[in-house]
Amino acid sequence: MDNPLQRSPEPRSGEYGTVSEFGSVDGWILLEVDAFLIAHPNLRRFHSTLEGYREYVFQDASKLYIRPNGEIIRIPKPMYASDGRKMKGYRYNIYEGKIVRAKKWHEMPRSEQEWVVI
């Protein structure tokens, strides 16, 4: 029988950094996501808090957060506007394959976001 902790999501293009190189982990249990991300070759740092927040930072500075309620947030690698200003406040939407403003993210229904089973 396969080890469920050795699951891997589908590969993706990676246009927005490491967090966009792999597909959805929606519905996975937290241990599966941890096993996949901690073993990822581009993981630079992992941090968890007593409150249950988890942060995975990759070498290209893209980030994946898991909130205590199981919500997954993917922050793309740093991006810059044509005038050189850093573009802030974006999240990567795995289902659309593009970035969205954080405000729009909060307005999206839960069914259009990624969640892990806590």
Short mmCIF file of N, CA and C in Angstrom, two decimals:
data_model
loop_
_atom_site.label_atom_id
_atom_site.label_comp_id
_atom_site.label_asym_id
_atom_site.label_seq_id
_atom_site.Cartn_x
_atom_site.Cartn_y
_atom_site.Cartn_z
N MET A 1 0.84 -1.20 0.00
CA MET A 1 0.00 0.00 0.00
C MET A 1 0.88 1.25 0.00
N ASP A 2 0.49 2.26 -0.76
CA ASP A 2 1.26 3.50 -0.84
C ASP A 2 1.21 4.25 0.49
N ASN A 3 2.31 4.93 0.79
CA ASN A 3 2.37 5.78 1.98
C ASN A 3 1.66 7.09 1.64
N PRO A 4 0.58 7.44 2.35
CA PRO A 4 -0.16 8.66 2.01
C PRO A 4 0.66 9.93 2.23
N LEU A 5 1.73 9.84 3.02
CA LEU A 5 2.54 11.03 3.25
C LEU A 5 3.51 11.30 2.10
N GLN A 6 3.51 10.43 1.10
CA GLN A 6 4.39 10.62 -0.05
C GLN A 6 3.64 11.13 -1.28
N ARG A 7 2.48 11.71 -1.07
CA ARG A 7 1.71 12.27 -2.18
C ARG A 7 2.45 13.44 -2.80
N SER A 8 2.19 13.67 -4.07
CA SER A 8 2.73 14.84 -4.77
C SER A 8 1.64 15.44 -5.64
N PRO A 9 1.46 16.76 -5.56
CA PRO A 9 0.49 17.41 -6.45
C PRO A 9 1.05 17.49 -7.86
N GLU A 10 0.17 17.77 -8.81
CA GLU A 10 0.59 17.91 -10.20
C GLU A 10 1.59 19.05 -10.37
N PRO A 11 2.58 18.88 -11.24
CA PRO A 11 3.50 19.99 -11.51
C PRO A 11 2.79 21.09 -12.30
N ARG A 12 3.23 22.31 -12.10
CA ARG A 12 2.68 23.49 -12.80
C ARG A 12 3.83 24.31 -13.39
N SER A 13 3.50 25.39 -14.07
CA SER A 13 4.49 26.19 -14.80
C SER A 13 5.50 26.90 -13.90
N GLY A 14 5.09 27.38 -12.76
CA GLY A 14 5.99 28.09 -11.87
C GLY A 14 6.21 29.55 -12.22
N GLU A 15 5.32 30.11 -13.00
CA GLU A 15 5.45 31.50 -13.44
C GLU A 15 5.55 32.49 -12.28
N TYR A 16 4.91 32.18 -11.16
CA TYR A 16 4.90 33.10 -10.01
C TYR A 16 5.76 32.59 -8.86
N GLY A 17 6.72 31.76 -9.16
CA GLY A 17 7.63 31.26 -8.13
C GLY A 17 7.31 29.83 -7.74
N THR A 18 8.05 29.36 -6.75
CA THR A 18 7.92 27.97 -6.32
C THR A 18 6.49 27.61 -5.92
N VAL A 19 5.77 28.55 -5.30
CA VAL A 19 4.40 28.24 -4.87
C VAL A 19 3.47 27.97 -6.04
N SER A 20 3.89 28.35 -7.24
CA SER A 20 3.05 28.08 -8.42
C SER A 20 3.59 26.92 -9.24
N GLU A 21 4.60 26.22 -8.74
CA GLU A 21 5.18 25.08 -9.45
C GLU A 21 4.46 23.76 -9.19
N PHE A 22 3.58 23.75 -8.19
CA PHE A 22 2.85 22.52 -7.88
C PHE A 22 1.37 22.83 -7.70
N GLY A 23 0.58 21.85 -8.06
CA GLY A 23 -0.87 22.01 -8.06
C GLY A 23 -1.49 22.02 -6.68
N SER A 24 -2.78 21.96 -6.67
CA SER A 24 -3.56 22.07 -5.44
C SER A 24 -3.31 20.93 -4.47
N VAL A 25 -3.31 21.28 -3.19
CA VAL A 25 -3.26 20.29 -2.12
C VAL A 25 -4.58 20.34 -1.34
N ASP A 26 -5.59 20.88 -1.98
CA ASP A 26 -6.92 21.02 -1.37
C ASP A 26 -7.42 19.66 -0.90
N GLY A 27 -7.84 19.59 0.35
CA GLY A 27 -8.39 18.36 0.89
C GLY A 27 -7.36 17.41 1.48
N TRP A 28 -6.07 17.69 1.29
CA TRP A 28 -5.04 16.85 1.90
C TRP A 28 -5.07 17.07 3.41
N ILE A 29 -4.54 16.11 4.15
CA ILE A 29 -4.40 16.32 5.58
C ILE A 29 -3.11 17.09 5.82
N LEU A 30 -3.03 17.77 6.95
CA LEU A 30 -1.89 18.63 7.25
C LEU A 30 -0.57 17.87 7.20
N LEU A 31 -0.53 16.65 7.69
CA LEU A 31 0.71 15.86 7.68
C LEU A 31 1.20 15.59 6.25
N GLU A 32 0.27 15.39 5.33
CA GLU A 32 0.65 15.17 3.93
C GLU A 32 1.29 16.42 3.33
N VAL A 33 0.67 17.57 3.59
CA VAL A 33 1.18 18.82 3.06
C VAL A 33 2.56 19.11 3.67
N ASP A 34 2.67 18.93 4.99
CA ASP A 34 3.95 19.12 5.65
C ASP A 34 5.04 18.25 5.04
N ALA A 35 4.75 16.97 4.87
CA ALA A 35 5.74 16.04 4.32
C ALA A 35 6.18 16.49 2.93
N PHE A 36 5.24 16.89 2.09
CA PHE A 36 5.58 17.34 0.74
C PHE A 36 6.41 18.61 0.77
N LEU A 37 5.96 19.62 1.51
CA LEU A 37 6.64 20.92 1.50
C LEU A 37 7.99 20.89 2.20
N ILE A 38 8.09 20.22 3.31
CA ILE A 38 9.36 20.18 4.05
C ILE A 38 10.42 19.43 3.24
N ALA A 39 10.00 18.46 2.44
CA ALA A 39 10.95 17.72 1.59
C ALA A 39 11.25 18.45 0.28
N HIS A 40 10.55 19.55 -0.01
CA HIS A 40 10.73 20.26 -1.28
C HIS A 40 12.17 20.78 -1.36
N PRO A 41 12.85 20.57 -2.49
CA PRO A 41 14.25 20.99 -2.61
C PRO A 41 14.47 22.50 -2.55
N ASN A 42 13.43 23.29 -2.81
CA ASN A 42 13.59 24.75 -2.79
C ASN A 42 13.14 25.39 -1.49
N LEU A 43 12.76 24.58 -0.49
CA LEU A 43 12.34 25.15 0.79
C LEU A 43 13.55 25.75 1.49
N ARG A 44 13.42 27.01 1.87
CA ARG A 44 14.50 27.69 2.58
C ARG A 44 14.26 27.69 4.07
N ARG A 45 12.99 27.87 4.48
CA ARG A 45 12.69 27.97 5.90
C ARG A 45 11.26 27.52 6.18
N PHE A 46 11.09 26.84 7.31
CA PHE A 46 9.77 26.46 7.78
C PHE A 46 9.63 26.99 9.20
N HIS A 47 8.46 27.55 9.50
CA HIS A 47 8.21 28.08 10.84
C HIS A 47 6.76 27.80 11.20
N SER A 48 6.55 27.38 12.44
CA SER A 48 5.18 27.22 12.93
C SER A 48 5.07 27.92 14.28
N THR A 49 3.86 28.36 14.58
CA THR A 49 3.63 29.05 15.85
C THR A 49 2.78 28.19 16.77
N LEU A 50 2.75 28.55 18.03
CA LEU A 50 1.91 27.83 18.99
C LEU A 50 0.44 27.96 18.65
N GLU A 51 0.07 29.05 17.98
CA GLU A 51 -1.32 29.28 17.59
C GLU A 51 -1.74 28.41 16.41
N GLY A 52 -0.78 27.77 15.73
CA GLY A 52 -1.11 26.88 14.63
C GLY A 52 -0.86 27.42 13.24
N TYR A 53 -0.25 28.60 13.13
CA TYR A 53 0.11 29.13 11.81
C TYR A 53 1.36 28.43 11.32
N ARG A 54 1.43 28.15 10.04
CA ARG A 54 2.60 27.51 9.43
C ARG A 54 3.07 28.35 8.25
N GLU A 55 4.37 28.56 8.16
CA GLU A 55 4.94 29.37 7.09
C GLU A 55 6.05 28.57 6.42
N TYR A 56 5.98 28.47 5.10
CA TYR A 56 6.99 27.80 4.30
C TYR A 56 7.55 28.85 3.34
N VAL A 57 8.83 29.15 3.46
CA VAL A 57 9.46 30.17 2.62
C VAL A 57 10.43 29.46 1.67
N PHE A 58 10.31 29.77 0.40
CA PHE A 58 11.13 29.12 -0.61
C PHE A 58 12.29 30.02 -1.03
N GLN A 59 13.26 29.45 -1.73
CA GLN A 59 14.47 30.18 -2.11
C GLN A 59 14.19 31.42 -2.95
N ASP A 60 13.11 31.42 -3.72
CA ASP A 60 12.79 32.59 -4.55
C ASP A 60 11.93 33.62 -3.79
N ALA A 61 11.77 33.43 -2.46
CA ALA A 61 11.01 34.30 -1.57
C ALA A 61 9.50 34.16 -1.73
N SER A 62 9.03 33.21 -2.51
CA SER A 62 7.59 32.93 -2.51
C SER A 62 7.28 32.20 -1.20
N LYS A 63 6.03 32.31 -0.76
CA LYS A 63 5.67 31.76 0.55
C LYS A 63 4.33 31.04 0.47
N LEU A 64 4.19 30.05 1.31
CA LEU A 64 2.91 29.37 1.48
C LEU A 64 2.61 29.37 2.96
N TYR A 65 1.41 29.83 3.31
CA TYR A 65 0.97 29.86 4.70
C TYR A 65 -0.20 28.90 4.86
N ILE A 66 -0.26 28.27 5.99
CA ILE A 66 -1.44 27.51 6.39
C ILE A 66 -1.92 28.11 7.69
N ARG A 67 -3.14 28.58 7.68
CA ARG A 67 -3.74 29.16 8.89
C ARG A 67 -4.27 28.05 9.79
N PRO A 68 -4.50 28.35 11.06
CA PRO A 68 -4.99 27.32 11.99
C PRO A 68 -6.33 26.70 11.58
N ASN A 69 -7.11 27.41 10.76
CA ASN A 69 -8.39 26.87 10.31
C ASN A 69 -8.25 26.00 9.06
N GLY A 70 -7.00 25.88 8.52
CA GLY A 70 -6.75 25.05 7.35
C GLY A 70 -6.67 25.80 6.03
N GLU A 71 -6.93 27.11 6.04
CA GLU A 71 -6.85 27.89 4.81
C GLU A 71 -5.40 27.98 4.34
N ILE A 72 -5.20 27.79 3.03
CA ILE A 72 -3.87 27.90 2.43
C ILE A 72 -3.79 29.22 1.67
N ILE A 73 -2.71 29.94 1.91
CA ILE A 73 -2.45 31.19 1.21
C ILE A 73 -1.10 31.08 0.53
N ARG A 74 -1.06 31.32 -0.78
CA ARG A 74 0.19 31.29 -1.54
C ARG A 74 0.55 32.72 -1.94
N ILE A 75 1.73 33.14 -1.50
CA ILE A 75 2.24 34.47 -1.83
C ILE A 75 3.27 34.30 -2.94
N PRO A 76 3.08 34.97 -4.09
CA PRO A 76 4.03 34.80 -5.21
C PRO A 76 5.40 35.39 -4.89
N LYS A 77 6.37 34.99 -5.69
CA LYS A 77 7.71 35.58 -5.55
C LYS A 77 7.61 37.09 -5.76
N PRO A 78 8.58 37.86 -5.27
CA PRO A 78 8.51 39.31 -5.44
C PRO A 78 8.37 39.70 -6.92
N MET A 79 7.46 40.64 -7.15
CA MET A 79 7.20 41.14 -8.49
C MET A 79 7.33 42.66 -8.47
N TYR A 80 7.71 43.22 -9.60
CA TYR A 80 7.94 44.65 -9.67
C TYR A 80 7.20 45.26 -10.85
N ALA A 81 6.64 46.44 -10.62
CA ALA A 81 5.94 47.18 -11.68
C ALA A 81 6.97 47.74 -12.66
N SER A 82 6.50 48.25 -13.79
CA SER A 82 7.40 48.78 -14.82
C SER A 82 8.24 49.95 -14.31
N ASP A 83 7.76 50.65 -13.28
CA ASP A 83 8.53 51.78 -12.73
C ASP A 83 9.48 51.34 -11.61
N GLY A 84 9.55 50.03 -11.36
CA GLY A 84 10.48 49.50 -10.38
C GLY A 84 9.92 49.31 -8.98
N ARG A 85 8.69 49.78 -8.75
CA ARG A 85 8.09 49.61 -7.42
C ARG A 85 7.71 48.15 -7.20
N LYS A 86 7.89 47.69 -5.96
CA LYS A 86 7.52 46.32 -5.61
C LYS A 86 5.99 46.23 -5.54
N MET A 87 5.45 45.21 -6.18
CA MET A 87 4.00 44.98 -6.18
C MET A 87 3.66 44.15 -4.94
N LYS A 88 2.80 44.68 -4.08
CA LYS A 88 2.45 44.02 -2.83
C LYS A 88 0.96 43.72 -2.79
N GLY A 89 0.57 42.83 -1.89
CA GLY A 89 -0.83 42.55 -1.66
C GLY A 89 -1.45 41.57 -2.63
N TYR A 90 -0.64 40.69 -3.20
CA TYR A 90 -1.15 39.70 -4.15
C TYR A 90 -1.06 38.29 -3.57
N ARG A 91 -1.95 37.44 -4.02
CA ARG A 91 -1.93 36.03 -3.68
C ARG A 91 -2.05 35.23 -4.96
N TYR A 92 -1.49 34.04 -4.94
CA TYR A 92 -1.56 33.17 -6.11
C TYR A 92 -2.77 32.26 -5.97
N ASN A 93 -3.65 32.30 -6.97
CA ASN A 93 -4.83 31.44 -6.99
C ASN A 93 -4.51 30.22 -7.84
N ILE A 94 -4.38 29.08 -7.21
CA ILE A 94 -3.99 27.85 -7.88
C ILE A 94 -5.02 27.42 -8.92
N TYR A 95 -6.28 27.72 -8.71
CA TYR A 95 -7.33 27.27 -9.63
C TYR A 95 -7.39 28.09 -10.90
N GLU A 96 -7.11 29.40 -10.80
CA GLU A 96 -7.10 30.26 -11.98
C GLU A 96 -5.72 30.33 -12.61
N GLY A 97 -4.69 29.95 -11.85
CA GLY A 97 -3.33 30.00 -12.35
C GLY A 97 -2.80 31.42 -12.50
N LYS A 98 -3.35 32.34 -11.72
CA LYS A 98 -2.89 33.73 -11.78
C LYS A 98 -2.96 34.37 -10.40
N ILE A 99 -2.42 35.56 -10.31
CA ILE A 99 -2.43 36.25 -9.03
C ILE A 99 -3.70 37.10 -8.91
N VAL A 100 -4.13 37.29 -7.68
CA VAL A 100 -5.30 38.12 -7.39
C VAL A 100 -4.95 39.02 -6.21
N ARG A 101 -5.59 40.15 -6.14
CA ARG A 101 -5.39 41.06 -5.01
C ARG A 101 -5.94 40.40 -3.76
N ALA A 102 -5.34 40.71 -2.62
CA ALA A 102 -5.76 40.13 -1.35
C ALA A 102 -7.23 40.45 -1.06
N LYS A 103 -7.67 41.66 -1.41
CA LYS A 103 -9.08 42.03 -1.17
C LYS A 103 -10.02 41.10 -1.92
N LYS A 104 -9.70 40.82 -3.19
CA LYS A 104 -10.53 39.90 -3.97
C LYS A 104 -10.49 38.51 -3.37
N TRP A 105 -9.31 38.11 -2.89
CA TRP A 105 -9.15 36.79 -2.27
C TRP A 105 -10.14 36.60 -1.12
N HIS A 106 -10.28 37.62 -0.29
CA HIS A 106 -11.17 37.52 0.87
C HIS A 106 -12.64 37.47 0.46
N GLU A 107 -12.94 37.92 -0.74
CA GLU A 107 -14.32 37.90 -1.23
C GLU A 107 -14.67 36.60 -1.95
N MET A 108 -13.66 35.77 -2.22
CA MET A 108 -13.91 34.52 -2.94
C MET A 108 -14.58 33.50 -2.03
N PRO A 109 -15.48 32.70 -2.59
CA PRO A 109 -16.09 31.65 -1.78
C PRO A 109 -15.06 30.58 -1.40
N ARG A 110 -15.29 29.93 -0.31
CA ARG A 110 -14.37 28.90 0.18
C ARG A 110 -14.11 27.82 -0.88
N SER A 111 -15.09 27.52 -1.69
CA SER A 111 -14.94 26.48 -2.71
C SER A 111 -13.90 26.84 -3.78
N GLU A 112 -13.53 28.12 -3.88
CA GLU A 112 -12.54 28.56 -4.85
C GLU A 112 -11.16 28.76 -4.23
N GLN A 113 -11.00 28.32 -3.00
CA GLN A 113 -9.73 28.43 -2.30
C GLN A 113 -9.23 27.04 -1.92
N GLU A 114 -7.98 26.98 -1.49
CA GLU A 114 -7.39 25.72 -1.03
C GLU A 114 -7.50 25.61 0.48
N TRP A 115 -7.84 24.43 0.95
CA TRP A 115 -7.94 24.17 2.38
C TRP A 115 -7.37 22.79 2.68
N VAL A 116 -6.65 22.69 3.78
CA VAL A 116 -6.19 21.38 4.24
C VAL A 116 -7.08 20.92 5.38
N VAL A 117 -7.07 19.63 5.62
CA VAL A 117 -7.85 19.06 6.71
C VAL A 117 -6.98 19.09 7.96
N ILE A 118 -7.44 19.81 8.95
CA ILE A 118 -6.70 19.95 10.22
C ILE A 118 -7.18 18.90 11.20
#
